[in-house]
Coordinates of C-alpha atoms and ligand atoms in Angstrom, one line a residue:
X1 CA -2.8 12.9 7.9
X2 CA 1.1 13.8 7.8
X3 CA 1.6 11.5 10.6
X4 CA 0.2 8.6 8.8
X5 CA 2.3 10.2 5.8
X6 CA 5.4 9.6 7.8
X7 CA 4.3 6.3 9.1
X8 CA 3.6 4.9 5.2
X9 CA 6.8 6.9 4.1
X10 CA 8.7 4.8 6.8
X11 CA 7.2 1.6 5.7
X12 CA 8.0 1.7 2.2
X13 CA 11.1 2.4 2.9
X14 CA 11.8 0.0 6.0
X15 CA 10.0 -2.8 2.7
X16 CA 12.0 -1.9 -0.3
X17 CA 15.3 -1.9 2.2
X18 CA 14.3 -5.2 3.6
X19 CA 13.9 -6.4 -0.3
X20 CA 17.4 -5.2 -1.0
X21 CA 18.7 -6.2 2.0
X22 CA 17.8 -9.8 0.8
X23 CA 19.1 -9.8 -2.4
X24 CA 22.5 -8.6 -0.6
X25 CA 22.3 -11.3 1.4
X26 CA 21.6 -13.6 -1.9
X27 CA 24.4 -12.2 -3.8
X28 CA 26.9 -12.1 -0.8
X29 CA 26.4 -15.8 -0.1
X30 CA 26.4 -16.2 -4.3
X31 CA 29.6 -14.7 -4.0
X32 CA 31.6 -16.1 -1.4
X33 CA 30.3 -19.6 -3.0
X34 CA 31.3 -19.1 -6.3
X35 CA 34.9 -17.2 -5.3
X36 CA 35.7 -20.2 -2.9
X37 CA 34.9 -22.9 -5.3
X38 CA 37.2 -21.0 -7.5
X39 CA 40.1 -20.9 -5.0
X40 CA 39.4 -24.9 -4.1
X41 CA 39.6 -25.8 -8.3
X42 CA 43.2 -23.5 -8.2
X43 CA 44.5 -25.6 -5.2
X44 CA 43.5 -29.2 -6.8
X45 CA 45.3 -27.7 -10.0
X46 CA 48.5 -26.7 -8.4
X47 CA 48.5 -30.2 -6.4
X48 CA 47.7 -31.8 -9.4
X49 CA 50.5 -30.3 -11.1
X50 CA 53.2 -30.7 -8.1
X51 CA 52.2 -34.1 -8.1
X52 CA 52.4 -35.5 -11.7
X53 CA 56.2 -35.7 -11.3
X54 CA 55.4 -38.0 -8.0
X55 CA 53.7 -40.9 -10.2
X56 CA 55.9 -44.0 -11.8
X57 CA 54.0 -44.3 -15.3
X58 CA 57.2 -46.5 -16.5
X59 CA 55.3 -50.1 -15.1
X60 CA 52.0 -51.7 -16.8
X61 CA 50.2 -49.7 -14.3
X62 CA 50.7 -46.1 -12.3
X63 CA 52.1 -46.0 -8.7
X64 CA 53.4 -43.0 -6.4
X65 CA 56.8 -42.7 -5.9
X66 CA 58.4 -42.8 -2.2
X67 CA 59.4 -39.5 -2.2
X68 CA 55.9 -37.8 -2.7
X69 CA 55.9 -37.9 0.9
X70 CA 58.4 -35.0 0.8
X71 CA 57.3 -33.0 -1.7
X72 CA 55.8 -29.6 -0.9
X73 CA 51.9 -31.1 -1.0
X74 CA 52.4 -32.2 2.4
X75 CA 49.8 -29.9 4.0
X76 CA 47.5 -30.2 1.5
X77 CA 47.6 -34.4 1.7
X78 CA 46.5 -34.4 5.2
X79 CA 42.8 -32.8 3.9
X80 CA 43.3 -33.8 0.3
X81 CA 42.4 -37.5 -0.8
X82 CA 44.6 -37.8 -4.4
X83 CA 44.2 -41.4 -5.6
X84 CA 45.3 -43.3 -8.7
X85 CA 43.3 -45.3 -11.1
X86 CA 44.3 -47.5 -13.9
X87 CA 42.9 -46.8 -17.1
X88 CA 40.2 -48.9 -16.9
X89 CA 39.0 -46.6 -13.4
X90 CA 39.5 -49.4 -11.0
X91 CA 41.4 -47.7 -7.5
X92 CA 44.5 -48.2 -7.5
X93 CA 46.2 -47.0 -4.4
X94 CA 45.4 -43.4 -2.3
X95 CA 47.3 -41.1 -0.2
X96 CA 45.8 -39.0 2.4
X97 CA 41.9 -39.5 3.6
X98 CA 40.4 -42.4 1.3
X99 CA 37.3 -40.0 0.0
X100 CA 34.9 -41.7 -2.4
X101 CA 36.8 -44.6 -4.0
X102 CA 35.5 -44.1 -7.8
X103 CA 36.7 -42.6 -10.4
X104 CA 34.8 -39.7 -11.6
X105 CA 35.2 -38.4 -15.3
X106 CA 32.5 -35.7 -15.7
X107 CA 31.3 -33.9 -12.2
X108 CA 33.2 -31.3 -10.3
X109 CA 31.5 -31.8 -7.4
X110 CA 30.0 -35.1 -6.1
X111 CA 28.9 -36.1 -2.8
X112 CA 28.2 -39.3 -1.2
X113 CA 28.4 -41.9 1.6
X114 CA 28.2 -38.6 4.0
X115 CA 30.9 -36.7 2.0
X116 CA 30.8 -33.8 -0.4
X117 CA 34.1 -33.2 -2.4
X118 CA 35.4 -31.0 -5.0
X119 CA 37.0 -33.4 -7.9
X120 CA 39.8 -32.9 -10.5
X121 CA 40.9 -35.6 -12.2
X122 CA 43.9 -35.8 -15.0
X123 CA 44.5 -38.6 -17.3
X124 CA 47.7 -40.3 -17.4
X125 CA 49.6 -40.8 -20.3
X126 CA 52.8 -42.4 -20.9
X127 CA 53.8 -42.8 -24.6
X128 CA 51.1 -41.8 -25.9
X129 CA 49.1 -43.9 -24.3
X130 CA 46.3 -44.1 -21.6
X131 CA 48.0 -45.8 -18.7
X132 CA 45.6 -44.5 -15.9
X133 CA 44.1 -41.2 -14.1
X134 CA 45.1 -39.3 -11.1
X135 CA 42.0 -38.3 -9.3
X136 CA 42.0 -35.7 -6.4
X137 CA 39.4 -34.9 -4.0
X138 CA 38.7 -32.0 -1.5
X139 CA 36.2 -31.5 1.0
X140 CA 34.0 -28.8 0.7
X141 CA 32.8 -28.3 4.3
X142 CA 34.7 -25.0 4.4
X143 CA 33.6 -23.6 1.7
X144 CA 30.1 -24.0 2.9
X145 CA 30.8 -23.2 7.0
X146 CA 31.7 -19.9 5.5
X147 CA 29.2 -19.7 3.4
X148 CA 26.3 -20.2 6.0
X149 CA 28.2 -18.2 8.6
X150 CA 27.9 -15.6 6.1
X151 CA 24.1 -16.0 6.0
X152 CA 23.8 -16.3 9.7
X153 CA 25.4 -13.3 10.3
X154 CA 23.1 -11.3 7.6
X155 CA 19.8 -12.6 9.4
X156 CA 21.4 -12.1 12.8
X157 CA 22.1 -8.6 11.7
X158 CA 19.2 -8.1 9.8
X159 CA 16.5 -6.3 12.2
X160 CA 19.3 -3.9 13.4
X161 CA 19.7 -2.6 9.9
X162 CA 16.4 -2.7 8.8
X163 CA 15.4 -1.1 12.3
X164 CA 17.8 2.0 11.5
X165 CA 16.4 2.1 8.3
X166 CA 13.1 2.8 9.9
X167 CA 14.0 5.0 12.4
X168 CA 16.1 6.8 9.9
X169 CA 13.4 7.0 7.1
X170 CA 10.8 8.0 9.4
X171 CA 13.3 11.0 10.7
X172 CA 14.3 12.0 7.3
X173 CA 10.3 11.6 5.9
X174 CA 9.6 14.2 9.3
X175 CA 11.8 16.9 7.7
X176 CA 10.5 15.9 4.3
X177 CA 7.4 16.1 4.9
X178 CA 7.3 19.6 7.1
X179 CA 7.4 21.9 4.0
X180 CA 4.4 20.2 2.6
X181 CA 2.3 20.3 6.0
X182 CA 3.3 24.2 6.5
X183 CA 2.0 24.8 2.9
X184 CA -0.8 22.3 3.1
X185 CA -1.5 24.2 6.9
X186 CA -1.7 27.8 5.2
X187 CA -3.9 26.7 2.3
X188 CA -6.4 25.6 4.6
X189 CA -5.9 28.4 6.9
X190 CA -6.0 30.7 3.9
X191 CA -9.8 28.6 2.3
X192 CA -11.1 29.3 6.0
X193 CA -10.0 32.4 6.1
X194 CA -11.5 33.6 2.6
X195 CA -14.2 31.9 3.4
X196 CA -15.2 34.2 6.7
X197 CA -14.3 36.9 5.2
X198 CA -16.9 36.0 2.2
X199 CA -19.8 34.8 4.3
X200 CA -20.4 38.1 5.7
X201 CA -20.9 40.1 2.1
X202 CA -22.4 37.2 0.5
X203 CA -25.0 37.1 3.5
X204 CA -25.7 40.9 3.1
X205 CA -25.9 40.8 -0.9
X206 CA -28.4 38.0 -0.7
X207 CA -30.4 39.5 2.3
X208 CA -30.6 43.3 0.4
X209 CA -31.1 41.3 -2.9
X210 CA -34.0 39.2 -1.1
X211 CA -35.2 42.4 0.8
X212 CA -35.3 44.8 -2.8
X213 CA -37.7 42.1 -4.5
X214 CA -39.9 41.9 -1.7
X215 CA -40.1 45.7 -1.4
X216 CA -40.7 46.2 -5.5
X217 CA -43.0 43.5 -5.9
X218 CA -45.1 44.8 -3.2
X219 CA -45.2 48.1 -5.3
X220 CA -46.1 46.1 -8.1
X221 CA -42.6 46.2 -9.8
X222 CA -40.8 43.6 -11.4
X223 CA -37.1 43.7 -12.1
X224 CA -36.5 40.5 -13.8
X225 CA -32.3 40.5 -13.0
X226 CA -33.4 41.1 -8.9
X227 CA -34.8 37.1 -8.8
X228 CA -31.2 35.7 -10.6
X229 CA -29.0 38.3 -8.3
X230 CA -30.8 36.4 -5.1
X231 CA -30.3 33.0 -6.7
X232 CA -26.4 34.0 -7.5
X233 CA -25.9 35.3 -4.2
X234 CA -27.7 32.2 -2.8
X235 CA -25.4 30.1 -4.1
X236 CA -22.3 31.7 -3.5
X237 CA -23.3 31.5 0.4
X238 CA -23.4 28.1 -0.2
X239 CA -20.3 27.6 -1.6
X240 CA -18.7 29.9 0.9
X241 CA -20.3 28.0 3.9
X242 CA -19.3 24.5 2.0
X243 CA -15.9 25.7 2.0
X244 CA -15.9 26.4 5.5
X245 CA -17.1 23.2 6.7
X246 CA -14.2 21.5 4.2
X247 CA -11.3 23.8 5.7
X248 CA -12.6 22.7 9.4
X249 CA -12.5 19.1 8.4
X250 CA -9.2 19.5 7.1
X251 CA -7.7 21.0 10.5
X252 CA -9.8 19.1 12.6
X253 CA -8.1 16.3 14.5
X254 CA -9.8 13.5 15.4
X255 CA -10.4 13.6 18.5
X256 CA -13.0 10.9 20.6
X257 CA -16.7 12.0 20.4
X258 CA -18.6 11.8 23.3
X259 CA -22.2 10.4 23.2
X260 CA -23.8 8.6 20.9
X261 CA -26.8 9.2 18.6
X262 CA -29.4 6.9 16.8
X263 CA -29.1 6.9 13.1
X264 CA -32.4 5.9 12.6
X265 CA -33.9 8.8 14.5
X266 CA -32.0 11.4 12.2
X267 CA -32.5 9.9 9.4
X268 CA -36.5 9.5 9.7
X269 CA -36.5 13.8 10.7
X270 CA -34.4 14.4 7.7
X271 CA -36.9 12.5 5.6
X272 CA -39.8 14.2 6.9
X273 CA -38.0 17.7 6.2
X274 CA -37.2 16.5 2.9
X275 CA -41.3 14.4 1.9
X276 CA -43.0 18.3 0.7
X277 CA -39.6 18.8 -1.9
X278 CA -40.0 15.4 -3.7
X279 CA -43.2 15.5 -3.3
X280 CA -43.1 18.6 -5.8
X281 CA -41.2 17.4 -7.9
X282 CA -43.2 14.1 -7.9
X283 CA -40.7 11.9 -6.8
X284 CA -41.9 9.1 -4.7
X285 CA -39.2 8.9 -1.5
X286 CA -39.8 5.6 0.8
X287 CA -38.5 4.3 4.0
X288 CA -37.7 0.9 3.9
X289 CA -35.7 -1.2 6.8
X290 CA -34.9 0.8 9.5
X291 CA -32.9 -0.6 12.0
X292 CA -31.6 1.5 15.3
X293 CA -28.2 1.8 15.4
X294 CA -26.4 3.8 18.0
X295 CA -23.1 5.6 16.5
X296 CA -20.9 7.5 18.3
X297 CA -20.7 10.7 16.4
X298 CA -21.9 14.2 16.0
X299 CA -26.0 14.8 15.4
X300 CA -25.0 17.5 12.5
X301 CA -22.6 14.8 10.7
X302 CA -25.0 12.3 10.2
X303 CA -27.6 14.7 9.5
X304 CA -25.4 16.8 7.0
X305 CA -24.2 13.6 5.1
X306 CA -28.1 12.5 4.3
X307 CA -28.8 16.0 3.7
X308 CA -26.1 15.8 0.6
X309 CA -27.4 12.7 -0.4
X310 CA -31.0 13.0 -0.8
X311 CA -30.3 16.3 -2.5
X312 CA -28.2 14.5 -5.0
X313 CA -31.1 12.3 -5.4
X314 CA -33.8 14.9 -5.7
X315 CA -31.5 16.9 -7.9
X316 CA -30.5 14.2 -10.3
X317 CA -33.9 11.9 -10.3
X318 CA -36.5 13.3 -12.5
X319 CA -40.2 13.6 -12.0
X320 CA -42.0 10.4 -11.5
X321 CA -38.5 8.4 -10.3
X322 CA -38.2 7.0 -6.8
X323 CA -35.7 7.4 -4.2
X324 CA -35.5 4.6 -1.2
X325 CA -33.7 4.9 1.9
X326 CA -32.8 2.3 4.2
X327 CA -30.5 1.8 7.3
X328 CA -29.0 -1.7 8.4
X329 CA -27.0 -2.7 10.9
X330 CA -25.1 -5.7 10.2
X331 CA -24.1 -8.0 12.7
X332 CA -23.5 -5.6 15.9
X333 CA -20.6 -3.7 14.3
X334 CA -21.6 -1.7 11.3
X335 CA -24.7 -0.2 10.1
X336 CA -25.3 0.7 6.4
X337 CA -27.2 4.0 5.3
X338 CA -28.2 3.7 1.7
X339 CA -30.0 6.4 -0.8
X340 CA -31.1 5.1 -3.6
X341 CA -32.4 6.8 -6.5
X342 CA -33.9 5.9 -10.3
X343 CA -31.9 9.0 -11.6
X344 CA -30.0 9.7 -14.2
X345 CA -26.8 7.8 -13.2
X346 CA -23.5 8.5 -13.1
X347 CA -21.0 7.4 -15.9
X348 CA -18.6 3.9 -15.1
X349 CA -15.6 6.6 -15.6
X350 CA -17.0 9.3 -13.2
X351 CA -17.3 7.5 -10.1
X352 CA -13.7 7.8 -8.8
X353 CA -14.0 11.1 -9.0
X354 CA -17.5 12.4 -8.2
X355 CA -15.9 12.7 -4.6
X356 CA -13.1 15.2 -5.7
X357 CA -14.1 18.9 -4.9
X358 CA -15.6 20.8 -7.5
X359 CA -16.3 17.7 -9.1
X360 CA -19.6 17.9 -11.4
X361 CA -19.9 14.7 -13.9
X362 CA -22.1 17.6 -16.6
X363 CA -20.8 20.9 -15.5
X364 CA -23.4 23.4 -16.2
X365 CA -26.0 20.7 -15.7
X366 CA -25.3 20.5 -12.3
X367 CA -24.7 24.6 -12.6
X368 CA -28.1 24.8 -13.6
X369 CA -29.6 23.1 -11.0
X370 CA -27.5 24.6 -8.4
X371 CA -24.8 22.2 -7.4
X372 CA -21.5 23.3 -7.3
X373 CA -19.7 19.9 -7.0
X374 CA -18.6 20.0 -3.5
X375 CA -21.4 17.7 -1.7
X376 CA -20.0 14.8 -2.3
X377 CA -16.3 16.1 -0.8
X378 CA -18.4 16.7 2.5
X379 CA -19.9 13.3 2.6
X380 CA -16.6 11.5 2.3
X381 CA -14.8 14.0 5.1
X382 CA -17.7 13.8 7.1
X383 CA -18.0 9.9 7.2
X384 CA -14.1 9.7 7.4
X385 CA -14.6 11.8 10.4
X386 CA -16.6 9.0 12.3
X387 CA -14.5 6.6 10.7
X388 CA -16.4 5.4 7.9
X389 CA -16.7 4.5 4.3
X390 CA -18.8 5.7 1.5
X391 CA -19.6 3.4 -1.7
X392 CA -21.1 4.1 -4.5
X393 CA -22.6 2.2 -7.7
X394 CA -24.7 3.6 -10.2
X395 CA -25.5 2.7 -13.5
X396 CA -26.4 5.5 -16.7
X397 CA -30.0 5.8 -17.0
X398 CA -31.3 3.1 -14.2
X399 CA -30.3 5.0 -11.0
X400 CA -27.6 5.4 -8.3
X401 CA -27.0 3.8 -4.6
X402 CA -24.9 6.0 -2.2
X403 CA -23.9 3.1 0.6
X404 CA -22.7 5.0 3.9
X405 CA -21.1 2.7 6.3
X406 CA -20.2 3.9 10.4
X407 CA -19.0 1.7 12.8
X408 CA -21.5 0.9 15.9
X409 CA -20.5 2.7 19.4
X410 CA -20.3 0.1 22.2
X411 CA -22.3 2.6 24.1
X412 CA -25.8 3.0 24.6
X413 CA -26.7 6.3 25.6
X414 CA -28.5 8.7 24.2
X415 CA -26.5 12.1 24.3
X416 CA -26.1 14.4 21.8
X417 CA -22.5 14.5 20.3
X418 CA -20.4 17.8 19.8
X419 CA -21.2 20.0 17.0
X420 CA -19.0 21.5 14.5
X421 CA -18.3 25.1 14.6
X422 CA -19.2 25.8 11.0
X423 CA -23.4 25.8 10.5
X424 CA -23.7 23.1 7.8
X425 CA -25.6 23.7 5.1
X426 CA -27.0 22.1 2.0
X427 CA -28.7 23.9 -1.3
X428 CA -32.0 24.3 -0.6
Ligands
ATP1 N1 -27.6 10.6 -7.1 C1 -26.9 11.1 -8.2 N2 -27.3 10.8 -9.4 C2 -26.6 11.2 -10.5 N3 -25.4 11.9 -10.4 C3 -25.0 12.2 -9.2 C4 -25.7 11.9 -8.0 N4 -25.1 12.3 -6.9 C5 -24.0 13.0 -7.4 N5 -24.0 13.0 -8.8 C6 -23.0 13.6 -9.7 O1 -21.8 13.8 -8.9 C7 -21.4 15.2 -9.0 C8 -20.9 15.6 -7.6 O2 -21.9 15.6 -6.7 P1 -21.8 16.7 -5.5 O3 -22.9 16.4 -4.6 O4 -20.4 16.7 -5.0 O5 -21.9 18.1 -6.2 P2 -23.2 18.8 -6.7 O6 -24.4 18.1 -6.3 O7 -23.1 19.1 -8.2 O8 -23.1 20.2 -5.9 P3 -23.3 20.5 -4.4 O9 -23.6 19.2 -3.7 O10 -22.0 21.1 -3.9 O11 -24.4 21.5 -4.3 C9 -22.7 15.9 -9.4 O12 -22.4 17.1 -10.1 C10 -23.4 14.9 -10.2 O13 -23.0 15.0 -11.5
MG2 MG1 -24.7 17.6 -4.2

């Protein structure tokens, strides 16, 4: 249980790192776009500016003068294409790489004929009027090289981190998670605990109790409290011996089971046990398919999970209702146990939590008739126990279905598998 704790602890965390991890990356690369872009636009601008005292705009038309050759843009014209237009955007003449040879009024950025450039472009005016443009371009293949270096190097890096994470989490869940395991460990030592200790009294209480009525009413006395003492004490063995069997679950690790049994055979004993009660209560209980299916589990854990079951169904059916029980194996990996009763039902809103212990859908209904809302709790750990599911549908009125599902065992023997310490029990 804590281990698989850990384990989804690590996950989650190793996931939501992973998610921020990636919108890092995303806002990293974001970043060094956007703040290179910015550094290219302030480097056409200062060009720009050291240039516009390098252009003749005296003429009909504007030209460079000799000496821009000199001035201090001379790094910047060996990458830089700066060219000049006349004012009707026809190319004029170009220093440095030619670029794209049109005159671009609106875009910062334009790419074409296997170039991508940044673009500023000024107007040039001499007495007030238009006489042409200076246009400068800049490649941006920089700009993106660092870019997707950037990225490269996040993915590169990327399991590394998230693999510290992982570790990291899973180390830090460990410690986490210890405080919760001792606690959870002495609660369940403490249940089994209580529970031996109880079993012992509540066995003697219901014995004597038992043992008084039977000697008064063979004197021909009747002490009308002795009959609901042995029912009380009844029940509280049951609960006490319930308990048990929960608090061994708990601290049992699963561990392989050796042998395999056939469903079918326990279920067709524990109907026979079970014909003279519904009978009684004039309930009709029916086999239907009945398929044999080898599982590899314990003879008492099958046998205690129907026990639960059809008691539910006797105890929640009235007279003249019908319980049918059927076991199919689908395909060669499962097989399916299902009770299935005309009861009263279970409400829509109740059947996530009919499995919780001490769970009763109409508390001193099921009080009344002797149920104490842990059968179902014993079911589920039980059938978790072989590795299992339990379902359940049910509708208010029409009836319930209780769908057990256990894997098939590979194996074919017949040998009975290991048996739980705890005698398991059902209200009888
Ligand atoms: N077949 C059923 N039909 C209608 N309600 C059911 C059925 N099975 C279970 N329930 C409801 O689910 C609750 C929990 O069942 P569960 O078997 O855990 O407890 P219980 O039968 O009350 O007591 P216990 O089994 O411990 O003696 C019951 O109290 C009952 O309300
Ligand atoms: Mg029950």
């Amino acid at each position: 249980m804590f281990k698989n704790f850990r384990w989804q602890i690590a996950l989650w965390f190793v996931g939501l790192s992973s998610a921020n991890y990636v919108a890092l990356c995303l806002v990293g690369a974001m970043y060094f776009y956007t703040s290179l872009s910015r550094s290219m636009d302030e480097e056409l601008k200062v060009v720009a500016s050291q240039i516009g005292h390098a252009i003749d705009l005296t003429g009909n038309k504007p030209v460079f003068r000799d000496w821009l050759r000199v001035v201090e843009t001379e790094p910047a014209r060996s990458i830089m294409s700066m060219q000049l237009f006349d004012d009707s955007g026809v190319l004029l003449e170009h220093y440095g790489p030619l670029g794209i040879a049109k005159l671009f009024q609106d875009e910062t950025e334009v790419a074409a004929n296997g170039h991508k450039l940044r673009i500023r472009h000024s107007k040039l005016i001499h007495k007030g009027k238009l006489v042409g443009y200076l246009q400068l371009q800049l490649p941006v293949d920089n700009r993106d090289d660092c870019t997707r270096e950037f990225l490269i190097t996040m993915i590169v890096m990327a399991p590394f981190v998230l693999s510290g994470f992982g570790l990291c989490s899973y180390i830090v869940s460990g410690i986490a998670a210890r405080p919760i395991e001792q606690l959870v460990g002495a609660l369940q030592r403490f249940v089994a605990d209580a529970g031996h200790e109880l079993n012992t009294p509540a066995c003697i209480v219901q014995a004597r109790a038992q043992s008084l009525e039977r000697k008064l009413s063979k004197n021909g006395l009747i002490f009308s409290d002795l009959p609901i003492i042995c029912a009380a004490a009844e029940r509280m063995g049951h609960i006490v011996k319930n308990l048990m069997l929960l608090a061994e679950l708990d601290s049992k690790h699963k561990s392989p089971v050796k042998g395999v049994i056939n469903v079918k055979d326990i279920i067709m004993s524990v109907l026979a046990e079970f014909g003279p009660r519904f009978e009684e209560k004039q309930i009709c209980l029916t086999p239907e398919d009945m398929d044999d299916a080898m599982v590899s589990a314990e003879q008492e854990s099958v046998d205690c999970i129907l026990r639960n079951l059809l008691e539910n169904a006797l105890r929640y059916t009235e007279p003249g209702g019908a319980v049918r029980v059927s076991c199919v194996a689908t395909a060669t990996t499962e097989v399916i146990i299902n009770v299935e009763d005309t009861g009263i039902g279970i409400p829509e809103e109740s059947l996530a939590q009919i499995f919780e212990r001490f769970y009763r859908v109409d508390a001193s209904r099921s009080r009344a008739s002797g149920g104490s809302g842990l059968g179902l709790s014993i079911v589920r750990a039980l059938t978790e126990s072989i590795n299992g599911t339990v379902d359940v549908t049910s509708e208010p009125g029409t009836g319930t279905r209780f769908s057990v599902k256990l894997p098939i065992s590979k194996y074919k023997s017949a040998t009975p598998g290991r048996s739980l310490h705890t005698t398991i029990s059902t209200v009888k």
